[in-house]
PDB file of C-alpha atoms in Angstrom:
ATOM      1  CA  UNK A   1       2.042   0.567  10.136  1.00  0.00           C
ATOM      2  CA  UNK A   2       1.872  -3.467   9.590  1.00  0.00           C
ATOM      3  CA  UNK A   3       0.014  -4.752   7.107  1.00  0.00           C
ATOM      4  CA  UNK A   4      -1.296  -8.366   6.038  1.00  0.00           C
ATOM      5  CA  UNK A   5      -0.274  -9.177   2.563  1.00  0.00           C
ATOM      6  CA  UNK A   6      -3.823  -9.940   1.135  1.00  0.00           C
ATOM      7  CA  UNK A   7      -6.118  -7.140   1.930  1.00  0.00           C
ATOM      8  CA  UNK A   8     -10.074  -8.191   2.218  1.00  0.00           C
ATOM      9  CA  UNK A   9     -12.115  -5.182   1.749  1.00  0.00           C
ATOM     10  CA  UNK A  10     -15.159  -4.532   4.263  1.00  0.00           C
ATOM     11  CA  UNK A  11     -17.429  -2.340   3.266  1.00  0.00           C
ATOM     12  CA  UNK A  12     -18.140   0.823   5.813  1.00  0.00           C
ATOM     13  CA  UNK A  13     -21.017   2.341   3.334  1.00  0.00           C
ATOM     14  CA  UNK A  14     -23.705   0.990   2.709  1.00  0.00           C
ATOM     15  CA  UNK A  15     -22.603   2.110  -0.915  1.00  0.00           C
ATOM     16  CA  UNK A  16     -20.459  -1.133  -0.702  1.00  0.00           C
ATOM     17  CA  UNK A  17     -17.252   0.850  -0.398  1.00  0.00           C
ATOM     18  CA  UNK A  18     -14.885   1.364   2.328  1.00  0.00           C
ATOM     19  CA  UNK A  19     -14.082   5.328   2.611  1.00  0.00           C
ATOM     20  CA  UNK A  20     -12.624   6.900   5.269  1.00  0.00           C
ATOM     21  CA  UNK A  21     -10.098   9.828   6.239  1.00  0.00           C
ATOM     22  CA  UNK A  22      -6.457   8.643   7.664  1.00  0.00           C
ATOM     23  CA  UNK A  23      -4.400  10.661   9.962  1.00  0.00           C
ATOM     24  CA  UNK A  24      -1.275   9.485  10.606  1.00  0.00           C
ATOM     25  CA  UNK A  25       1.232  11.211  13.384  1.00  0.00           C
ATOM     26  CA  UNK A  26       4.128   8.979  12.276  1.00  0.00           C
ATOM     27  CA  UNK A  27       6.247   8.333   9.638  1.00  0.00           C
ATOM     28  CA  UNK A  28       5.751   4.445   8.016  1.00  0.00           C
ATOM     29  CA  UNK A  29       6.134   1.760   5.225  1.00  0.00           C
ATOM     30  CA  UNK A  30       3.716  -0.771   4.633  1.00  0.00           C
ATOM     31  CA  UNK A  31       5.354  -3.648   3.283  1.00  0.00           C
ATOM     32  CA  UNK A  32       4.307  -4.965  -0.199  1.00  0.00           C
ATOM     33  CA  UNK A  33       1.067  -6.577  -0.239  1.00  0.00           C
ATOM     34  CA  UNK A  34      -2.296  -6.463  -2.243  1.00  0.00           C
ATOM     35  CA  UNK A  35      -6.089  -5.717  -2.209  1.00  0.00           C
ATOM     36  CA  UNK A  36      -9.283  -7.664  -4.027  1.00  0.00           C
ATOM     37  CA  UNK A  37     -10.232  -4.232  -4.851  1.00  0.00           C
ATOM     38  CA  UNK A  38      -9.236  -1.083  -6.269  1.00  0.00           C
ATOM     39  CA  UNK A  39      -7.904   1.341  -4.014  1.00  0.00           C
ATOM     40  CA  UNK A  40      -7.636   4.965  -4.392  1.00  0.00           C
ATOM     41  CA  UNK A  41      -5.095   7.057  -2.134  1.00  0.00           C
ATOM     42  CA  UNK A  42      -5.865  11.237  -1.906  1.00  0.00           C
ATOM     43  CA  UNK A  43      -3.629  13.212  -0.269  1.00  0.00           C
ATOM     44  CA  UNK A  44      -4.922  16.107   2.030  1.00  0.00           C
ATOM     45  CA  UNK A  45      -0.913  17.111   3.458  1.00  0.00           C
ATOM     46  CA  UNK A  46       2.164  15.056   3.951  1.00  0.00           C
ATOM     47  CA  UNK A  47       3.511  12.699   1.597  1.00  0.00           C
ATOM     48  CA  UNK A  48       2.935   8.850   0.424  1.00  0.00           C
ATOM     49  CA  UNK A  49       5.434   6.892  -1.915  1.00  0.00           C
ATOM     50  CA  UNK A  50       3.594   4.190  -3.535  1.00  0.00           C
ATOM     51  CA  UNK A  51       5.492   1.346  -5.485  1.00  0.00           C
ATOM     52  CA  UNK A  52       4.053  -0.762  -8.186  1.00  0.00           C
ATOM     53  CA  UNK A  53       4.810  -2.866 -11.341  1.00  0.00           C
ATOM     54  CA  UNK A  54       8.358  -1.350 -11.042  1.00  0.00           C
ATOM     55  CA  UNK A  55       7.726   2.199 -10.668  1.00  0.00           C
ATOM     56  CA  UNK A  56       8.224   4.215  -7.713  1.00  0.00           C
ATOM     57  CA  UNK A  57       5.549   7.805  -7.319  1.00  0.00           C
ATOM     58  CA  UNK A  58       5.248  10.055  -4.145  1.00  0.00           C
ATOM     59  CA  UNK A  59       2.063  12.068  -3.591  1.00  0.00           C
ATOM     60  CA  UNK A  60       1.386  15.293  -1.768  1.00  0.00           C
ATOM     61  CA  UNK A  61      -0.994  17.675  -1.046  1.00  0.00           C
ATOM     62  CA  UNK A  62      -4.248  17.307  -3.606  1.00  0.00           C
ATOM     63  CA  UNK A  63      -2.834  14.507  -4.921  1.00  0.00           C
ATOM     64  CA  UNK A  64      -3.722  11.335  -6.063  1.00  0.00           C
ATOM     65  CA  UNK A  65      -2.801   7.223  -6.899  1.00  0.00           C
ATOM     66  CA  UNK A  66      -5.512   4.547  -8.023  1.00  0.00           C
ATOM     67  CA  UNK A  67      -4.439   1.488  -6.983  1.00  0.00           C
ATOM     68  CA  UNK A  68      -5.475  -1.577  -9.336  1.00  0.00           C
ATOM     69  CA  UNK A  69      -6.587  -4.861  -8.152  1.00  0.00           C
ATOM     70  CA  UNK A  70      -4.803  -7.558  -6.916  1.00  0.00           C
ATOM     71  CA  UNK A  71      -1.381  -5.784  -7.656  1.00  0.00           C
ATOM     72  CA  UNK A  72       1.515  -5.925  -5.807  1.00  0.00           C
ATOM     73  CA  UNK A  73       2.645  -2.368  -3.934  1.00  0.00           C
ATOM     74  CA  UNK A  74       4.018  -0.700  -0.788  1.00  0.00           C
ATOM     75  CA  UNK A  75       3.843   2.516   0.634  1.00  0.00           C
ATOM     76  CA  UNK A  76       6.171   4.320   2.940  1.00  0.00           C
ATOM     77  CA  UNK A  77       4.598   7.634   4.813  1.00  0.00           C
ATOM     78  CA  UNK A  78       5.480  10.969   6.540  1.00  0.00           C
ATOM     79  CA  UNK A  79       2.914  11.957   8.452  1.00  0.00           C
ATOM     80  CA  UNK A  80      -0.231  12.581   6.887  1.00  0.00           C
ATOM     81  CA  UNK A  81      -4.013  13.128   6.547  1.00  0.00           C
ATOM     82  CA  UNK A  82      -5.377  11.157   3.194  1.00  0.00           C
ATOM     83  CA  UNK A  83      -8.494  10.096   2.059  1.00  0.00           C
ATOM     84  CA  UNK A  84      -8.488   6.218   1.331  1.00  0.00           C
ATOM     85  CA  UNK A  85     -11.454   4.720  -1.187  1.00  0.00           C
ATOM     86  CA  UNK A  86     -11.272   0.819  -1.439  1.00  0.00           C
ATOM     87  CA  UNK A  87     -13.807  -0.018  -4.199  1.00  0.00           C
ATOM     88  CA  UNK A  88     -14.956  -3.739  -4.431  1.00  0.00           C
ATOM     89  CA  UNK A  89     -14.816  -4.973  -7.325  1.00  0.00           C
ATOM     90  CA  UNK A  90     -18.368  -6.104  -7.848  1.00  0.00           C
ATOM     91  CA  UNK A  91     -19.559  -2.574  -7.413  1.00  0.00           C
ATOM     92  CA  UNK A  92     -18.223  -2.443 -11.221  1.00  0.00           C
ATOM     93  CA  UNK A  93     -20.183  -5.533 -12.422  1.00  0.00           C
ATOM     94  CA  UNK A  94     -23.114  -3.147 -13.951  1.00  0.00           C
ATOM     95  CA  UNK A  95     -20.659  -1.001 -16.076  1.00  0.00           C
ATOM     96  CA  UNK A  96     -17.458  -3.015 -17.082  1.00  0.00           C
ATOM     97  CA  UNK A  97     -17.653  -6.386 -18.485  1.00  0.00           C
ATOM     98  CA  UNK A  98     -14.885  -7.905 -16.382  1.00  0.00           C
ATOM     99  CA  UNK A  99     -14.046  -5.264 -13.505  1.00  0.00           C
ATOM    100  CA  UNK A 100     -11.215  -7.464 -12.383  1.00  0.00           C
ATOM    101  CA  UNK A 101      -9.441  -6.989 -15.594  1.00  0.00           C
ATOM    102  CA  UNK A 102      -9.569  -3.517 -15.753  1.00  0.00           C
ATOM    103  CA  UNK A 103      -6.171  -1.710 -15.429  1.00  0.00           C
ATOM    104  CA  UNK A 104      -5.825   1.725 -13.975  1.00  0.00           C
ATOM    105  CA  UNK A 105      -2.346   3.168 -16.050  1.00  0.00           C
ATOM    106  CA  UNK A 106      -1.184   6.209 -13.894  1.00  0.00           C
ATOM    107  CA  UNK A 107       2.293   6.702 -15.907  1.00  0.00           C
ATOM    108  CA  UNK A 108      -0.386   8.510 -18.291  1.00  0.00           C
ATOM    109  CA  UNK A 109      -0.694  12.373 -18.576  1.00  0.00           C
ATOM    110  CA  UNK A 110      -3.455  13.827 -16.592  1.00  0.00           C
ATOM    111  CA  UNK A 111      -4.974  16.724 -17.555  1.00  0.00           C
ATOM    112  CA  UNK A 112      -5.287  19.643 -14.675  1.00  0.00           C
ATOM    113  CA  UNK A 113      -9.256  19.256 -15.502  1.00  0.00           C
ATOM    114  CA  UNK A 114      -9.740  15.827 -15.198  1.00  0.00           C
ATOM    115  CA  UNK A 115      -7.390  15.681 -12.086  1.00  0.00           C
ATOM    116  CA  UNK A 116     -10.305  18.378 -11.158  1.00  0.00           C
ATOM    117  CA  UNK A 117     -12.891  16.183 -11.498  1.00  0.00           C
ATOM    118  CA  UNK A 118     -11.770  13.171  -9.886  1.00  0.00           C
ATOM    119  CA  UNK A 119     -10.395  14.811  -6.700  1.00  0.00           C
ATOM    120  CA  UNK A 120     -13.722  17.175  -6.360  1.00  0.00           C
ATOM    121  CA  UNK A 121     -15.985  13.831  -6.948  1.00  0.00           C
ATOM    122  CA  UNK A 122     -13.983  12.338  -3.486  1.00  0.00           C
ATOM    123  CA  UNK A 123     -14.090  15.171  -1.845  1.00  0.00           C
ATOM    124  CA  UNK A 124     -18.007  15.866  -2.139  1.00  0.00           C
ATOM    125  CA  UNK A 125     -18.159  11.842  -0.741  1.00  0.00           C
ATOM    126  CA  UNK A 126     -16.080  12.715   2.097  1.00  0.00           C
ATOM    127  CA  UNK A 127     -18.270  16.084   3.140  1.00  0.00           C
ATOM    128  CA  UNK A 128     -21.399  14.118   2.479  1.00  0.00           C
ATOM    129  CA  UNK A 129     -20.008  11.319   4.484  1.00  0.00           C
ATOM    130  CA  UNK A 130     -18.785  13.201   7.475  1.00  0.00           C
ATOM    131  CA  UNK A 131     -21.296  15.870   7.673  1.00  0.00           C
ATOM    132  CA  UNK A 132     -24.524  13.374   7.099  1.00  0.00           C
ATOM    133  CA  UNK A 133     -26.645  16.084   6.127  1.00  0.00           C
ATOM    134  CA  UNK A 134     -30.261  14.939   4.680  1.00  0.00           C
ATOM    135  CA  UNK A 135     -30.270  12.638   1.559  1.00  0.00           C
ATOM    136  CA  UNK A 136     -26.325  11.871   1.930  1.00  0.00           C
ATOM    137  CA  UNK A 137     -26.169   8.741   0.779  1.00  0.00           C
ATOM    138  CA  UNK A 138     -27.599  10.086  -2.482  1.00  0.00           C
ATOM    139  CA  UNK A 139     -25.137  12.727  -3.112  1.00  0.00           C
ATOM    140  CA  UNK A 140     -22.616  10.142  -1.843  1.00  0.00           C
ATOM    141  CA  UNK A 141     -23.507   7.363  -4.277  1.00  0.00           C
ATOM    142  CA  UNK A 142     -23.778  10.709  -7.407  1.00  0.00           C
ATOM    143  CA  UNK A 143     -20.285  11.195  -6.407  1.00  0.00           C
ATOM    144  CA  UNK A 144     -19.355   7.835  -6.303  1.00  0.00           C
ATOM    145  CA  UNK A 145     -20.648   6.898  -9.477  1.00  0.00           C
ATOM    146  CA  UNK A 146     -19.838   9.912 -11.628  1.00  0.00           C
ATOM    147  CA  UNK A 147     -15.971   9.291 -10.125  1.00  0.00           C
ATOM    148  CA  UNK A 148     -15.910   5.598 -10.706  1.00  0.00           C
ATOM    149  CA  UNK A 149     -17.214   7.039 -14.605  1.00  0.00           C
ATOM    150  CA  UNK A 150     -13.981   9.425 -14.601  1.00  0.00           C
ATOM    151  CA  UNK A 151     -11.907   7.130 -13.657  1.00  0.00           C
ATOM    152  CA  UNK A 152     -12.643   4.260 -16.137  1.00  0.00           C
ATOM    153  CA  UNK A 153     -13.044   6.428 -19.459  1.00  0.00           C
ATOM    154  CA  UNK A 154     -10.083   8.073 -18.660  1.00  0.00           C
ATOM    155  CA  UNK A 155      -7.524   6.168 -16.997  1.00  0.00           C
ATOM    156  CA  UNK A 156      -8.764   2.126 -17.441  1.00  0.00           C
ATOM    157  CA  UNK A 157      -7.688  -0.251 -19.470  1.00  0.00           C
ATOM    158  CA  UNK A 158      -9.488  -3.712 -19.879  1.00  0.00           C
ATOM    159  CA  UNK A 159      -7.924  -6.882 -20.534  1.00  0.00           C
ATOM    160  CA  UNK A 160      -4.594  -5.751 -18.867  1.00  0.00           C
ATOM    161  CA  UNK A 161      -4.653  -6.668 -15.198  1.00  0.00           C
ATOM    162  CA  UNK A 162      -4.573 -10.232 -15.803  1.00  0.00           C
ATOM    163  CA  UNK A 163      -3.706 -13.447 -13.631  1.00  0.00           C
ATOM    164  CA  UNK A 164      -0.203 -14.429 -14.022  1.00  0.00           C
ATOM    165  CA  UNK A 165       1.815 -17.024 -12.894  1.00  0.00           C
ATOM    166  CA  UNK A 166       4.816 -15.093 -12.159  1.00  0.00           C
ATOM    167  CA  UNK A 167       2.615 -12.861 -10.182  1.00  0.00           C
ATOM    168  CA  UNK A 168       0.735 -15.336  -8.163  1.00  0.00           C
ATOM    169  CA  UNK A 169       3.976 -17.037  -7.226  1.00  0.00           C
ATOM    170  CA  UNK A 170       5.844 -13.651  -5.758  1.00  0.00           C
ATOM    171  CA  UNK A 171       2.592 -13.042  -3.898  1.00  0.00           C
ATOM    172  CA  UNK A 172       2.982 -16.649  -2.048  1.00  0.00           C
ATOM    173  CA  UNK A 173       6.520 -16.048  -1.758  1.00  0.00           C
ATOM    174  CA  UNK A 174       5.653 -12.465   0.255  1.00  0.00           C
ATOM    175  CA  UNK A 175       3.381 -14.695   2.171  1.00  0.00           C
ATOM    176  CA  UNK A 176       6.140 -17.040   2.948  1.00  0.00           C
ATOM    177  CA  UNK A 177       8.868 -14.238   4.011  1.00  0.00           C
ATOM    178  CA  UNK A 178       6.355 -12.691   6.279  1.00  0.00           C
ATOM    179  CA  UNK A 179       5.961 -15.521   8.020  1.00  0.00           C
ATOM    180  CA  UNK A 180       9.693 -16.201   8.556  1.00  0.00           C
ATOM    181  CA  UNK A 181      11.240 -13.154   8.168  1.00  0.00           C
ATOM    182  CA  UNK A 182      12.299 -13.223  11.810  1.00  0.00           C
ATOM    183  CA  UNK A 183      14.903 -16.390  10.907  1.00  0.00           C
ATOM    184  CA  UNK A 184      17.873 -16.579   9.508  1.00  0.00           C
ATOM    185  CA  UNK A 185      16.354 -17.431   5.807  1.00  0.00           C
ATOM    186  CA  UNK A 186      18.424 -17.619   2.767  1.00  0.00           C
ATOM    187  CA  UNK A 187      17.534 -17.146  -0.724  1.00  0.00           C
ATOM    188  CA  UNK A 188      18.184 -21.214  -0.989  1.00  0.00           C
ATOM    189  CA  UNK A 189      15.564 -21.569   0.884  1.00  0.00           C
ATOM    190  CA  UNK A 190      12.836 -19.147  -0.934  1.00  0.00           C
ATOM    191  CA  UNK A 191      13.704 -20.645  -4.290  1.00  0.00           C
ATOM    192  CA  UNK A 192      12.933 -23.999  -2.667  1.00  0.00           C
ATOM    193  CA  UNK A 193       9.761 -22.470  -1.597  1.00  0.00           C
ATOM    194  CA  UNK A 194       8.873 -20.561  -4.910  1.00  0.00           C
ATOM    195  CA  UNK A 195       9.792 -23.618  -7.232  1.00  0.00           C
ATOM    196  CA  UNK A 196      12.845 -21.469  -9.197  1.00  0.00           C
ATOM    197  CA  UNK A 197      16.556 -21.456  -8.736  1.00  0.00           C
ATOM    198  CA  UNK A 198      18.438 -18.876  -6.256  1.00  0.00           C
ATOM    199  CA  UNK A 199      19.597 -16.901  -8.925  1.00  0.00           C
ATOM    200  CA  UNK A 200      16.509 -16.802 -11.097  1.00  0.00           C
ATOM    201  CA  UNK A 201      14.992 -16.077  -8.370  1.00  0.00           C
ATOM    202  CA  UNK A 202      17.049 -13.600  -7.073  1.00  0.00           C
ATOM    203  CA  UNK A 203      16.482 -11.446 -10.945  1.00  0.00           C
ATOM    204  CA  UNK A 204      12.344 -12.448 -11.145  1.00  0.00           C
ATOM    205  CA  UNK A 205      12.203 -10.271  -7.327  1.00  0.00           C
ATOM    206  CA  UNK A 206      14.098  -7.230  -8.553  1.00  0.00           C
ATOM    207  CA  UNK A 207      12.678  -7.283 -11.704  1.00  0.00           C
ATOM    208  CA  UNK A 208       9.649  -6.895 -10.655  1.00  0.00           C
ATOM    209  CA  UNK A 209       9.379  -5.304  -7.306  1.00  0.00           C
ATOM    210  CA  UNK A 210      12.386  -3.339  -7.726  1.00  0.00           C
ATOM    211  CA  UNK A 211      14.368  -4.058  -4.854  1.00  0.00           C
ATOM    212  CA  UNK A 212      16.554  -7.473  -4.184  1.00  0.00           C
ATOM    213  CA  UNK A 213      15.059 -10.365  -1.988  1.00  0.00           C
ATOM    214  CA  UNK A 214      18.021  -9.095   0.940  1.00  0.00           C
ATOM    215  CA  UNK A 215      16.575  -5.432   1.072  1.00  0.00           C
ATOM    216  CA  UNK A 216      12.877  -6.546   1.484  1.00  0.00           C
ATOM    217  CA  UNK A 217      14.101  -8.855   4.105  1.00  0.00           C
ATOM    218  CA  UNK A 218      15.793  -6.022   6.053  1.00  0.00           C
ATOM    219  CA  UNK A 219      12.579  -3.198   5.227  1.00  0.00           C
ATOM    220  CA  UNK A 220      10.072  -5.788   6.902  1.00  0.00           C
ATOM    221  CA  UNK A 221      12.311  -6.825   9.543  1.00  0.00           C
ATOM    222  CA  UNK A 222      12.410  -2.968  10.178  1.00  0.00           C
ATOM    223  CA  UNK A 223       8.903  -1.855   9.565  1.00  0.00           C
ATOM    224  CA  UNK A 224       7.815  -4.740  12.258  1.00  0.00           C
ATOM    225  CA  UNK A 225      10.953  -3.491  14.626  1.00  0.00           C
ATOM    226  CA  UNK A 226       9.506   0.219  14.927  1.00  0.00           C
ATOM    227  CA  UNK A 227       5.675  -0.518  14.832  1.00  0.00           C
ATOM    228  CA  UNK A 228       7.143  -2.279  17.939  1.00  0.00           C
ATOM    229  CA  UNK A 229       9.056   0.674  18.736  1.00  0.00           C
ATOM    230  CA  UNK A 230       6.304   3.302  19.053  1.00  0.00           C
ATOM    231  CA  UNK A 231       3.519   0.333  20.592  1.00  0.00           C
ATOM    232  CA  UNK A 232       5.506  -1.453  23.607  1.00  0.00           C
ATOM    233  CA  UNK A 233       7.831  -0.427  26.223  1.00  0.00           C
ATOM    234  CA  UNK A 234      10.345  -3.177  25.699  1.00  0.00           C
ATOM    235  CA  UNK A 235      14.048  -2.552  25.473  1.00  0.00           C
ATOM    236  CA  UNK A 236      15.560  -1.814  22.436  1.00  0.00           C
ATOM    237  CA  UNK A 237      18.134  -4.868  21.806  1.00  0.00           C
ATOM    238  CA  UNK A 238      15.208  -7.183  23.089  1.00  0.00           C
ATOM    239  CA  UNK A 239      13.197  -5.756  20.093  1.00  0.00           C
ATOM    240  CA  UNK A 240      15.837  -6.045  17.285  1.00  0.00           C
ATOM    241  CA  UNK A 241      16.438  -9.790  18.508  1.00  0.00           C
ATOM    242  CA  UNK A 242      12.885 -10.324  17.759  1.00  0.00           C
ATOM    243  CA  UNK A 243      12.788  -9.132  14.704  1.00  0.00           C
ATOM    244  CA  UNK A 244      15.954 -11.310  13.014  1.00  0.00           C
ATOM    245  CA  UNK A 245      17.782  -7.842  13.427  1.00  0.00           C
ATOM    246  CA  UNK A 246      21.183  -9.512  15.003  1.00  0.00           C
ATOM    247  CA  UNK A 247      23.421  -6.744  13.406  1.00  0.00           C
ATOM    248  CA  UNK A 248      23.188  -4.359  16.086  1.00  0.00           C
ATOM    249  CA  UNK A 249      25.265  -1.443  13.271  1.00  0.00           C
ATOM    250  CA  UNK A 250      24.478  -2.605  10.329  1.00  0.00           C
ATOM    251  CA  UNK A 251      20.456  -2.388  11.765  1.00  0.00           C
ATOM    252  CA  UNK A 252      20.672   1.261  12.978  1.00  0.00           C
ATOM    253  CA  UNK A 253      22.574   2.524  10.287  1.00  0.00           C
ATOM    254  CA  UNK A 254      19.418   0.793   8.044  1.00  0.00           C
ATOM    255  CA  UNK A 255      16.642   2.083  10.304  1.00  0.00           C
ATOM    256  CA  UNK A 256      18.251   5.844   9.910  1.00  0.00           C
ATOM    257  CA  UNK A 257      18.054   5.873   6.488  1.00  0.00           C
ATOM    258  CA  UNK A 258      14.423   4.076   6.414  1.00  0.00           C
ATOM    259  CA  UNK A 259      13.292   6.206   8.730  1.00  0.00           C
ATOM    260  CA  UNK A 260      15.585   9.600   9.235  1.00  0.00           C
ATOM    261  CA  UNK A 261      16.278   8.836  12.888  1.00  0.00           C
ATOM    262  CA  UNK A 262      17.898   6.517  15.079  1.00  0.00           C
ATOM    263  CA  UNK A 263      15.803   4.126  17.418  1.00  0.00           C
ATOM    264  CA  UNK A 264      16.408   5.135  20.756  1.00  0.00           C
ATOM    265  CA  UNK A 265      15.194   8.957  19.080  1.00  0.00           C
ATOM    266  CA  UNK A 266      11.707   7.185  18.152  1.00  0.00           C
ATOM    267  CA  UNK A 267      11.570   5.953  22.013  1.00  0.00           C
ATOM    268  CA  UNK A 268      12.446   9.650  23.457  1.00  0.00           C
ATOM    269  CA  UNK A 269       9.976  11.631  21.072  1.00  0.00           C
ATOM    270  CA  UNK A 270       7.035   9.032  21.945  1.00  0.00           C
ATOM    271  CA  UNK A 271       7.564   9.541  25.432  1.00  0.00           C
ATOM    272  CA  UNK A 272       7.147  13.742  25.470  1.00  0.00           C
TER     273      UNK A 272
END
């Protein structure tokens, strides 16, 4: 599953969301990148691991992640059905003062109730949505309001999701690896790019994203390698050579433990 780094929601409703159901066959990681929205990740079966502002949460069946605004996050799948709701954030503007501050804190306790609520609230937008029956954009847009009214009483906080340097400069410096990731690019060169010494550098990515500038290097370089994998019919060694993957070993033994199989495996169980 590839990804952009800066997400533009388009709107499928014409609630001004974007809802829809993904089913995915394969097991994935979407590198870290970012939304102008909030998004909101339901689980139907399977499992998604979400990372963001340092903390790492996996979500299963009837489960559930809201995704703030303009923050930072991957996601690596097994195969799954989910229910994805990207929420602009002017579709806030009538209830919250500054929608774009707001804060969604999911290290909070959530009551079995209120996890009720919300999850019943998507689910009655995804029958109304699917099954069209008379009048569903009115029980869609009840459901959608009443949830986005669950969501910010209970788990927003205002003022908190605000601009910061630090954070605008990691997202240009994502921006900058995805666009080179395929060289031979050294962590010289990204602090020359990001405006901070190697080393400070070096602590300001882990810090923050949890996982040194090397590692990300290697999960993109290998996210890109199998999206190739299970989409083309080009040799294997021809793919890792276009994706900066030179270590022939070193690269399998990384794309097992990504992944849980070897490369040539991914190529044999596409083809049954």
């Amino acid at each position: 599953m590839s990804s952009s780094h800066h997400e533009y929601v388009v709107s499928n409703l014409p609630l001004g969301v974007r809802f829809y159901q993904s089913d995915v066959t394969t097991s994935g990681y979407v590198p870290f990148h970012w939304h102008n929205s909030i998004e909101v990740l339901l689980v139907l079966n399977g499992e998604l691991t979400v990372t963001m502002n340092r903390k790492t949460t996996s979500i299963t069946n009837n489960e559930f992640i809201i995704i703030s605004s303009g923050v930072i996050h991957d996601v690596r799948n097994t195969p799954n059905q989910a229910l994805v709701l990207q929420i602009p954030l002017q579709i806030l503007d009538p209830y919250v003062a500054k929608p774009e501050e707001i804060l969604f804190d999911m290290s909070r306790p959530i009551s079995t109730k209120l996890k009720k609520q919300i999850i019943a609230q998507l689910l009655k937008i995804n029958q109304a949505v699917y099954e069209k029956p008379d009048g569903y954009l009115f029980d869609a847009e009840i459901a959608l309001t009443e949830f986005l009214k669950l969501i910010v009483l209970n788990l927003g906080e205002e003022g908190k999701n605000v601009f910061s340097n630090v954070g605008s400069n990691l997202k240009n410096l994502l921006v900058y690896i995805d666009s080179h990731y395929r060289e031979e690019i050294s962590i010289q060169q990204m602090a020359r790019q990001s405006g901070y010494n190697a080393s400070y550098l070096s602590r300001l990515f882990k810090k923050n994203m949890g996982i040194t500038l090397t590692e990300y290097i290697y999960e993109i370089r290998l996210s890109r390698f199998y999206d190739d994998l299970l989409e083309t019919d080009k040799p294997i060694n021809e793919l890792m050579d276009r994706h900066g993957l030179t270590n022939r070993r070193t690269s399998r033994e990384q794309f097992k433990k990504m992944y849980g199989i070897l490369p040539h495996e991914v190529r044999k169980n596409r083809s049954r």
